[in-house]
Coordinates of C-alpha atoms and ligand atoms in Angstrom, one line a residue:
X1 CA -176.4 73.8 49.4
X2 CA -173.7 74.2 46.7
X3 CA -173.1 77.7 45.7
X4 CA -174.3 78.4 42.1
X5 CA -171.9 79.0 39.3
X6 CA -172.7 80.8 36.1
X7 CA -170.0 80.7 33.3
X8 CA -170.2 82.4 30.0
X9 CA -168.7 80.5 27.0
X10 CA -167.9 83.1 24.4
X11 CA -167.0 80.4 21.9
X12 CA -165.2 82.0 18.9
X13 CA -166.8 85.5 19.3
X14 CA -165.5 88.9 20.2
X15 CA -162.9 91.6 19.4
X16 CA -160.8 93.8 21.6
X17 CA -163.3 96.5 21.2
X18 CA -166.5 94.4 21.6
X19 CA -165.0 92.6 24.7
X20 CA -164.1 95.8 26.4
X21 CA -167.7 97.1 26.2
X22 CA -169.1 93.7 27.3
X23 CA -166.7 93.2 30.0
X24 CA -167.1 96.6 31.4
X25 CA -170.9 96.3 31.3
X26 CA -170.8 92.9 33.0
X27 CA -168.5 94.2 35.7
X28 CA -171.0 97.0 36.5
X29 CA -174.1 94.8 36.5
X30 CA -172.8 91.9 38.4
X31 CA -170.9 93.8 40.9
X32 CA -173.9 93.8 43.5
X33 CA -174.3 90.0 43.1
X34 CA -172.4 88.2 45.8
X35 CA -174.4 85.0 46.4
X36 CA -173.2 83.0 43.7
X37 CA -169.8 82.7 41.5
X38 CA -169.5 84.1 38.0
X39 CA -166.9 83.5 35.3
X40 CA -166.3 84.0 31.5
X41 CA -164.3 81.6 29.3
X42 CA -162.9 83.7 26.4
X43 CA -160.7 83.0 23.3
X44 CA -157.1 82.6 24.0
X45 CA -156.0 85.8 22.5
X46 CA -158.2 87.8 24.9
X47 CA -157.1 86.2 28.1
X48 CA -154.8 89.1 28.8
X49 CA -157.6 91.5 28.3
X50 CA -159.9 89.5 30.5
X51 CA -157.3 89.3 33.2
X52 CA -156.5 93.0 33.1
X53 CA -160.3 94.2 33.2
X54 CA -161.6 91.4 35.5
X55 CA -158.9 91.2 38.3
X56 CA -160.4 92.6 41.5
X57 CA -163.9 91.9 40.3
X58 CA -166.4 89.2 41.2
X59 CA -166.0 87.7 37.7
X60 CA -163.3 85.0 37.1
X61 CA -162.1 84.2 33.7
X62 CA -160.8 81.1 31.9
X63 CA -160.1 79.4 28.6
X64 CA -162.3 77.0 26.3
X65 CA -159.6 74.4 25.9
X66 CA -156.1 73.3 26.6
X67 CA -153.5 71.1 25.0
X68 CA -153.1 67.6 26.6
X69 CA -149.2 68.0 26.8
X70 CA -147.3 70.2 29.3
X71 CA -144.9 71.7 26.6
X72 CA -143.3 70.7 23.5
X73 CA -143.4 70.5 19.8
X74 CA -147.2 70.8 19.4
X75 CA -147.9 73.4 16.8
X76 CA -151.1 75.5 17.5
X77 CA -151.6 74.2 21.0
X78 CA -151.8 76.2 24.2
X79 CA -150.6 74.5 27.5
X80 CA -152.1 74.7 30.9
X81 CA -149.0 76.6 32.1
X82 CA -149.9 79.2 29.7
X83 CA -153.1 79.6 31.2
X84 CA -151.6 80.0 34.7
X85 CA -149.6 82.9 33.4
X86 CA -152.9 84.7 32.9
X87 CA -154.3 83.6 36.2
X88 CA -157.1 81.6 34.6
X89 CA -159.4 79.8 37.2
X90 CA -161.3 77.8 34.7
X91 CA -160.9 75.8 31.6
X92 CA -163.7 74.2 29.4
X93 CA -162.8 70.6 28.5
X94 CA -164.3 68.6 26.0
X95 CA -167.0 70.8 24.5
X96 CA -169.2 69.0 22.0
X97 CA -168.4 71.6 19.4
X98 CA -164.6 70.6 19.7
X99 CA -165.3 66.9 19.8
X100 CA -167.2 67.0 16.6
X101 CA -165.0 69.4 14.7
X102 CA -161.7 68.1 15.9
X103 CA -162.4 64.4 16.8
X104 CA -161.5 64.7 20.5
X105 CA -161.5 61.2 22.1
X106 CA -162.5 60.3 25.6
X107 CA -158.8 59.6 26.3
X108 CA -157.6 63.1 25.1
X109 CA -160.5 64.7 27.2
X110 CA -159.4 62.7 30.4
X111 CA -155.8 63.8 29.7
X112 CA -156.9 67.4 29.4
X113 CA -159.0 67.2 32.6
X114 CA -156.1 66.0 34.5
X115 CA -153.8 68.6 33.1
X116 CA -156.1 71.3 34.6
X117 CA -156.7 69.7 37.7
X118 CA -153.0 69.1 38.4
X119 CA -152.4 72.9 37.7
X120 CA -155.2 73.9 40.1
X121 CA -157.3 75.2 37.3
X122 CA -161.0 74.0 37.6
X123 CA -161.9 71.9 34.6
X124 CA -165.4 72.2 33.2
X125 CA -166.1 68.9 31.7
X126 CA -168.7 69.0 29.0
X127 CA -171.0 65.9 28.5
X128 CA -174.1 65.3 26.7
X129 CA -176.0 63.3 24.1
X130 CA -177.1 63.9 20.5
X131 CA -180.8 64.1 19.7
X132 CA -180.6 60.6 17.9
X133 CA -179.1 59.3 21.2
X134 CA -181.9 60.7 23.3
X135 CA -184.7 59.5 21.0
X136 CA -183.0 56.1 21.0
X137 CA -183.2 56.3 24.9
X138 CA -179.3 55.7 25.3
X139 CA -178.6 59.1 26.7
X140 CA -177.6 57.8 30.1
X141 CA -175.3 55.2 28.6
X142 CA -173.7 57.9 26.4
X143 CA -173.1 60.4 29.2
X144 CA -171.9 57.6 31.5
X145 CA -169.2 56.5 29.0
X146 CA -167.9 60.1 28.8
X147 CA -167.4 60.2 32.5
X148 CA -166.2 56.6 32.8
X149 CA -163.0 57.1 30.9
X150 CA -161.8 59.6 33.5
X151 CA -163.0 57.4 36.4
X152 CA -161.3 54.2 34.8
X153 CA -158.0 56.2 34.4
X154 CA -157.9 58.3 37.5
X155 CA -160.8 57.3 39.9
X156 CA -163.9 59.2 41.1
X157 CA -162.1 61.5 43.6
X158 CA -160.6 63.7 40.8
X159 CA -164.2 65.0 40.5
X160 CA -163.8 66.9 43.9
X161 CA -163.9 70.6 43.3
X162 CA -164.2 69.9 39.6
X163 CA -167.3 71.0 37.4
X164 CA -169.3 68.9 34.9
X165 CA -171.6 70.7 32.4
X166 CA -174.5 68.6 31.1
X167 CA -175.0 69.9 27.6
X168 CA -177.4 68.1 25.5
X169 CA -176.1 68.7 21.9
X170 CA -179.8 69.1 20.7
X171 CA -180.1 72.0 23.1
X172 CA -177.1 73.9 22.2
X173 CA -177.7 77.1 20.2
X174 CA -181.2 75.7 19.2
X175 CA -183.3 77.8 21.4
X176 CA -184.7 74.6 22.7
X177 CA -183.5 74.1 26.2
X178 CA -183.9 70.7 28.1
X179 CA -186.9 70.9 30.4
X180 CA -186.2 71.1 34.1
X181 CA -187.2 67.4 34.7
X182 CA -184.9 66.1 31.7
X183 CA -182.0 68.1 33.0
X184 CA -182.5 67.3 36.8
X185 CA -182.8 63.5 36.0
X186 CA -179.5 63.6 34.0
X187 CA -177.7 65.7 36.7
X188 CA -179.0 63.4 39.5
X189 CA -177.8 60.4 37.4
X190 CA -174.3 61.9 37.1
X191 CA -174.0 62.7 40.8
X192 CA -175.3 59.3 41.9
X193 CA -172.8 57.7 39.5
X194 CA -170.0 59.5 41.1
X195 CA -171.5 59.3 44.6
X196 CA -171.5 55.5 44.5
X197 CA -167.6 55.7 44.3
X198 CA -166.9 58.7 46.3
X199 CA -169.8 60.5 48.3
X200 CA -167.8 63.6 49.4
X201 CA -166.6 64.3 45.7
X202 CA -170.0 64.0 44.4
X203 CA -171.4 66.2 47.0
X204 CA -169.1 69.0 46.3
X205 CA -169.1 68.6 42.4
X206 CA -170.8 71.4 40.7
X207 CA -173.0 70.2 37.8
X208 CA -173.9 73.0 35.4
X209 CA -176.6 73.0 32.6
X210 CA -175.7 74.2 29.2
X211 CA -177.9 74.5 26.2
X212 CA -180.2 77.6 25.3
X213 CA -180.2 78.8 28.9
X214 CA -181.6 82.2 28.9
X215 CA -183.1 84.7 31.6
X216 CA -186.5 83.3 31.0
X217 CA -185.9 79.7 31.6
X218 CA -183.0 80.1 34.1
X219 CA -185.3 80.0 37.2
X220 CA -187.1 76.9 36.5
X221 CA -183.8 75.0 35.7
X222 CA -181.4 76.5 38.2
X223 CA -184.0 75.8 41.0
X224 CA -183.7 72.1 40.6
X225 CA -181.6 70.3 43.3
X226 CA -178.8 68.9 41.2
X227 CA -178.4 71.8 38.9
X228 CA -175.7 74.1 40.4
X229 CA -175.6 76.7 37.7
X230 CA -175.2 77.1 33.9
X231 CA -172.7 77.3 31.1
X232 CA -173.9 80.0 28.8
X233 CA -173.4 80.5 25.0
X234 CA -175.3 83.1 23.3
X235 CA -176.6 84.9 26.2
X236 CA -173.1 85.4 27.5
X237 CA -172.5 87.7 24.6
X238 CA -175.0 90.2 25.8
X239 CA -174.4 91.9 29.2
X240 CA -178.2 92.2 29.9
X241 CA -178.9 88.6 29.2
X242 CA -175.9 87.5 31.2
X243 CA -176.8 89.6 34.1
X244 CA -180.5 88.2 34.0
X245 CA -179.2 84.7 34.4
X246 CA -176.6 85.7 37.0
X247 CA -179.4 87.5 39.0
X248 CA -181.6 84.2 38.8
X249 CA -178.6 82.3 40.2
X250 CA -178.0 85.0 42.9
X251 CA -181.7 84.8 44.0
X252 CA -181.8 81.0 44.7
Ligands
13P301 P1 -176.1 78.3 23.9 O1 -176.3 78.9 25.4 O2 -175.8 79.3 22.9 O3 -177.1 77.3 23.7 O4 -174.7 77.4 24.1 C1 -174.5 76.6 25.1 C2 -173.0 76.1 25.2 O5 -172.5 75.5 24.2 C3 -172.3 76.4 26.3 O6 -171.1 75.8 26.4

């Protein structure tokens, strides 16, 4: 069985003072949990704070995006090498909130995914459909297309030791999580798609679920065979809620 992974996505929240309280509480609460992996993806300015508080704990840290180039005249961008300076283990790639607000193309996302992989930072690739797409029944097509660009450019093997997070856009921040069957069916679809090209890569790939995951619905979702953990927005900003989800992952 794949080891569960729970990752907090803080989005654009926090301050030095708030983060210190939140991280200190999370360190204490998660310290006894050793049966799953845990991480937080923080805003860039707080990477150093995350590094200094979280090193030598069981909580890893990472970023929420990277630039698609290694270095150069790209005002406002942050390179993967800069993340390495702060010992990041993860970076989120292609979150729908970025794709919508900053018009990220599948090609850009593929370039960022490879940047992270080549620097040995685990990319957490976000995929998912809108409500209109689900209601039209085209969600598998939409999610397949988001993955296909990477496969077409770089092959399926690049998903070995990577993370995909299925985040239906209609479930993000709405309080309306996908039900376990909806999520499991999509996760299975994603794994089968990659498995058809590279069985070993698909078998090791962690597929997280994201979208209104909370301590109450975590068990029914995380117990599903192809749901390997969660990417948590709102509930990662509260140490009790985050611990609640992490404890569920620990118990499975
Ligand atoms: P919520 O948990 O707040 O719905 O956010 C999910 C998400 O976007 C994780 O990346």
